[in-house]
Coordinates of C-alpha atoms in Angstrom, one line a residue:
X248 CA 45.1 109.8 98.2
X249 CA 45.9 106.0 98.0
X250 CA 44.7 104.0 94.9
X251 CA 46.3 101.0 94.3
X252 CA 45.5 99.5 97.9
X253 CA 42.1 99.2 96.8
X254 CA 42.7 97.6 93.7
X255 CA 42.4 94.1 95.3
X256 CA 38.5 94.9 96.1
X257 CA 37.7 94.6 92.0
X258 CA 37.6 90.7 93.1
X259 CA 34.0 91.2 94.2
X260 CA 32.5 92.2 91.4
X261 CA 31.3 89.9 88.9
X262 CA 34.2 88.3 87.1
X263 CA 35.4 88.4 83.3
X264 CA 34.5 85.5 81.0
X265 CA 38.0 85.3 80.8
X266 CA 39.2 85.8 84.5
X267 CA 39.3 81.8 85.3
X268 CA 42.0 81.3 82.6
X269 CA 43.8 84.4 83.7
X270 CA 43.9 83.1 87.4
X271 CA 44.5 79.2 86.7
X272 CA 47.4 80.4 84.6
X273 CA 48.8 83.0 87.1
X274 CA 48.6 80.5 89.7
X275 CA 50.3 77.8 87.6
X276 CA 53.3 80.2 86.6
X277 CA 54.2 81.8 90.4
X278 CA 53.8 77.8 91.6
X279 CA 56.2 76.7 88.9
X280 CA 54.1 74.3 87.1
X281 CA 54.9 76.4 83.9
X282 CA 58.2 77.1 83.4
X283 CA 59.4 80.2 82.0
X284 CA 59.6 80.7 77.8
X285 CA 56.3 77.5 78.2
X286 CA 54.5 77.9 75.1
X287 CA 50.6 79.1 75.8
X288 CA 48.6 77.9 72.6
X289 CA 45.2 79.7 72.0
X290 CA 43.7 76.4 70.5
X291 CA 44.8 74.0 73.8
X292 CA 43.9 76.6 76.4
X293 CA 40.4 76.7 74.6
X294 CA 40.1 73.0 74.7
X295 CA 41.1 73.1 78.4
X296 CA 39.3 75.6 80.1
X297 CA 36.2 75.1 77.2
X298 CA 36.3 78.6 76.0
X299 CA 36.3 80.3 72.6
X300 CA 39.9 81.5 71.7
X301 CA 38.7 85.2 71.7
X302 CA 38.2 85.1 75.9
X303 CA 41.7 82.9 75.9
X304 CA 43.2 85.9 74.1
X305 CA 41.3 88.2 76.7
X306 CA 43.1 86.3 79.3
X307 CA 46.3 85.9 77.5
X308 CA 46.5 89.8 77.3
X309 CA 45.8 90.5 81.1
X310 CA 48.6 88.1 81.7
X311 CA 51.2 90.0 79.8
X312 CA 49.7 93.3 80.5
X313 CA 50.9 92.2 84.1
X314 CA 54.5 91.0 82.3
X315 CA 53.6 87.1 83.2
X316 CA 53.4 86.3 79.5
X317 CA 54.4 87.6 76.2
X318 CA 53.0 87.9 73.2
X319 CA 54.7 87.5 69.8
X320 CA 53.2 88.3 66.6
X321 CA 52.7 85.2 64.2
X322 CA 54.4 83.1 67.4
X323 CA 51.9 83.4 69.8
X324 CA 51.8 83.8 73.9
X325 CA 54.7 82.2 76.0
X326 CA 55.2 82.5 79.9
X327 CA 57.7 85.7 80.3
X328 CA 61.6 84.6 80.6
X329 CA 63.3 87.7 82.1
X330 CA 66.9 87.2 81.9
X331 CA 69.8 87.2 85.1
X332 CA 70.8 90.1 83.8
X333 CA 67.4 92.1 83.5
X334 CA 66.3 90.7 87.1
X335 CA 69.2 91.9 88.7
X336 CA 68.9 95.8 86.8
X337 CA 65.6 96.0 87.9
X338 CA 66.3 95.5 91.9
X339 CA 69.6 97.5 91.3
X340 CA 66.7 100.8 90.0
X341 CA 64.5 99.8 92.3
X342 CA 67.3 100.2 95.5
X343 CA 68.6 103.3 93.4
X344 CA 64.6 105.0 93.8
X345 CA 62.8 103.3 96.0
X346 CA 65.0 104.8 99.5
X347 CA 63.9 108.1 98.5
X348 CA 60.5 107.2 97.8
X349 CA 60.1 105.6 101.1
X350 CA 61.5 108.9 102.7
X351 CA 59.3 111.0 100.9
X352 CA 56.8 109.0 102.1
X353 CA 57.5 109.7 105.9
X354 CA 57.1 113.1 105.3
X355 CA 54.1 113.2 103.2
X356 CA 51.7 110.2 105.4
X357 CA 48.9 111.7 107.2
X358 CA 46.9 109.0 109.7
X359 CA 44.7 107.8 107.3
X360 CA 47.4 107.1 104.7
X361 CA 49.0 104.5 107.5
X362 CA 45.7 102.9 108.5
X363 CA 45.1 101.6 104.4
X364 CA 49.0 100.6 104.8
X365 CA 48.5 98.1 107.6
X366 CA 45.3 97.3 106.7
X367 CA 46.4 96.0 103.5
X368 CA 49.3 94.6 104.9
X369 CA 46.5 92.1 106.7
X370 CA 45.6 91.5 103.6
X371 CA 49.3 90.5 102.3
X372 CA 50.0 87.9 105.4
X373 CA 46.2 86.2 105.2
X374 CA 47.1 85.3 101.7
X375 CA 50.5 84.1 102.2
X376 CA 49.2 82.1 105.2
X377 CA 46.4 80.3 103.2
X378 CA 49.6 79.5 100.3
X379 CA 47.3 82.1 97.7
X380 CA 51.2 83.0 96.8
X381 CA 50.2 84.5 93.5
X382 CA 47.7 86.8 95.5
X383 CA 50.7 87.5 98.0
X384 CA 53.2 88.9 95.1
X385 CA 50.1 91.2 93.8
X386 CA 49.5 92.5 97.1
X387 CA 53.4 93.1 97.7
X388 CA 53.9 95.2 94.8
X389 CA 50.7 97.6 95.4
X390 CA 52.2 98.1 99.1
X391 CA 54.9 99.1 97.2
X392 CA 53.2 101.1 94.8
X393 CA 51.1 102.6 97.4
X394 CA 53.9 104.0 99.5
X395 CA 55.2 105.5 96.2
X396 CA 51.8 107.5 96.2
X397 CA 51.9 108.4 99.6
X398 CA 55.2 110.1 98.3
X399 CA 52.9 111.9 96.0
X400 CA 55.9 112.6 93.5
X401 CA 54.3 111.4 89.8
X402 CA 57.5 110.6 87.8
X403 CA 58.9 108.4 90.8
X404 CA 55.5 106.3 91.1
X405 CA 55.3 106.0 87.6
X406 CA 58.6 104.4 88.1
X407 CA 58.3 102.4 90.8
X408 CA 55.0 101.3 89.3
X409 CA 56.9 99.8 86.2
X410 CA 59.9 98.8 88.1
X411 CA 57.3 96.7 90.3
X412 CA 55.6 94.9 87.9
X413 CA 58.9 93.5 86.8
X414 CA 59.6 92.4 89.7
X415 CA 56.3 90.5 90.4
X416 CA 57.3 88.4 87.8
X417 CA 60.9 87.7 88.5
X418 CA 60.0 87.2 92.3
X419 CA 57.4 84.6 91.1
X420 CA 59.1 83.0 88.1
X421 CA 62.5 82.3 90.3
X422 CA 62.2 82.8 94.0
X423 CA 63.4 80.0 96.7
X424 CA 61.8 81.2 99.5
X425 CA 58.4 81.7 100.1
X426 CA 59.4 85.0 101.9
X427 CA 60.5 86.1 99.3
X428 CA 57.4 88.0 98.8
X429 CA 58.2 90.5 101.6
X430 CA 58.6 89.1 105.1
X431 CA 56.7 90.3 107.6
X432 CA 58.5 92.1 109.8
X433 CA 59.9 93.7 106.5
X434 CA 56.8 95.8 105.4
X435 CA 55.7 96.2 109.1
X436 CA 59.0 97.6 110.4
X437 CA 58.3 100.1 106.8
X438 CA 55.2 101.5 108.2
X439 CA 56.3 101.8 111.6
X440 CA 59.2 104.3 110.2
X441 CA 56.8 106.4 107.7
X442 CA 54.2 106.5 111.1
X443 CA 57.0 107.7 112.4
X444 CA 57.8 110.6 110.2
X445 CA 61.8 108.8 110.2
X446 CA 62.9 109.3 106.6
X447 CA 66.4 108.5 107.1
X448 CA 65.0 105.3 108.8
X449 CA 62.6 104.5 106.0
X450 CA 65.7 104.9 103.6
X451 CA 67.5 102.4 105.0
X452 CA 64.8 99.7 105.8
X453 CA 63.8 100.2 101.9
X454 CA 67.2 99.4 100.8
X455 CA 68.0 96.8 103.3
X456 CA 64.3 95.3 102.2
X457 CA 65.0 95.0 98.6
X458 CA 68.6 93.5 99.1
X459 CA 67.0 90.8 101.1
X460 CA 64.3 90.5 98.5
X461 CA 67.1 90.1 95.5
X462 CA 68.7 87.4 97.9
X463 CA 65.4 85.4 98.0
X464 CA 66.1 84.8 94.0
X465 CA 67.6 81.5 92.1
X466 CA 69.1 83.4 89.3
X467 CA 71.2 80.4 88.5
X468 CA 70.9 79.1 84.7
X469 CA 69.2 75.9 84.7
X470 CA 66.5 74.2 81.7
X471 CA 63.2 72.7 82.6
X472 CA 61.2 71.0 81.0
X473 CA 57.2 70.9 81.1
X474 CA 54.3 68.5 81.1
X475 CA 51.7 68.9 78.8
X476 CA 49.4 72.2 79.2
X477 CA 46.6 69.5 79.7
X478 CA 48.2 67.8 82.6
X479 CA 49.4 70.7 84.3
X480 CA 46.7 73.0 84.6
X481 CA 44.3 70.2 85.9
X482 CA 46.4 68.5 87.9

């Protein structure tokens, strides 16, 4: 039974005290506007978003729990910095797993397991269509996730899981293409082979997917340099 795909419908439920820092700061890391290794101070946040430093913690903690930030002792909270090296290992595990995954998956999917595939996949191209591209990366890796549960092999969707929420955060930190996400056709032509029952076919759209996706990357070394916390989260 599929999981993940439904995380998205937490949103309508009454929000955290600390869920408008947690999204204002998301947002401002997949756009850019913080750089990666930014400093995040407790006392500044607080000042911005006129909260108490305990629900700027709270938010602080989602946002590395989802690898965007992390947290030092006795140094506080900076926006995650994953290196060349790192970004690249995790697409080379992910092409090394998630092949098989995806032809497990063609084997495994029953009707219903398609329908919350394409389904979400709606969900996917409305928000990359109305520029939400922080929602668009979340909803990326659950399709990915969710095809790993499909497979309904524990060890590999624990895997895929982790190796997922790294990439989230490389894709947003350093992509130059907006398509980077997943294109379209990409996650469609995905479905169409597990529909299909094609493993070999899965396999190789899966591989050919992620190499595209580690193409859509600036991995080049380069230093930026941000505004002030102030300016850039209410600009």
């Amino acid at each position: 039974m599929l999981t993940v795909l439904k995380e998205e419908d937490r949103d309508d439920k009454p929000a955290a005290r600390w869920s408008p820092i947690y999204y204002g700061l998301r947002d401002a890391i997949v756009s850019h506007r913080l750089a990666p290794g930014t400093k995040l101070p407790e006392d500044e946040l607080a000042s911005i978003y006129s909260v108490s430093r305990t629900v700027v913690r709270a938010a602080l903690q989602a946002l590395a729990h989802d690898r965007l930030a992390r947290l030092e002792p006795n140094r506080g909270a900076f926006v995650a910095q994953p290196s060349k090296i790192e970004a690249r290992e995790v697409f080379e595990a992910r092409a090394l797993i998630e092949p098989k995954v995806a032809a497990l998956a063609a084997k495994a999917a029953v009707p219903s397991d398609i329908a919350q595939l394409r389904a979400h996949l709606e969900k996917e191209h409305e928000a990359l269509h109305d520029g939400r591209d922080s929602d668009a990366i979340m909803l990326s890796a659950r399709f990915h996730v969710g095809i790993a549960e499909i497979a309904a092999h524990s060890v590999f969707t624990n895997f895929v899981r982790d190796l997922v929420s790294h990439s989230s955060l490389i894709i947003a930190l350093y992509w130059k293409r907006r398509d980077a996400t997943c294109e379209k056709h990409a996650h469609h032509a995905l479905v169409d082979a597990i529909e299909a029952g094609d493993s070999a076919d899965a396999a190789a759209l899966m591989n050919s997917h992620l190499v595209d996706l580690l193409s859509g990357l600036d991995l080049t070394d380069k230093v930026e340099k941000s505004d002030s916390l102030t300016h850039l989260l209410r600009a």
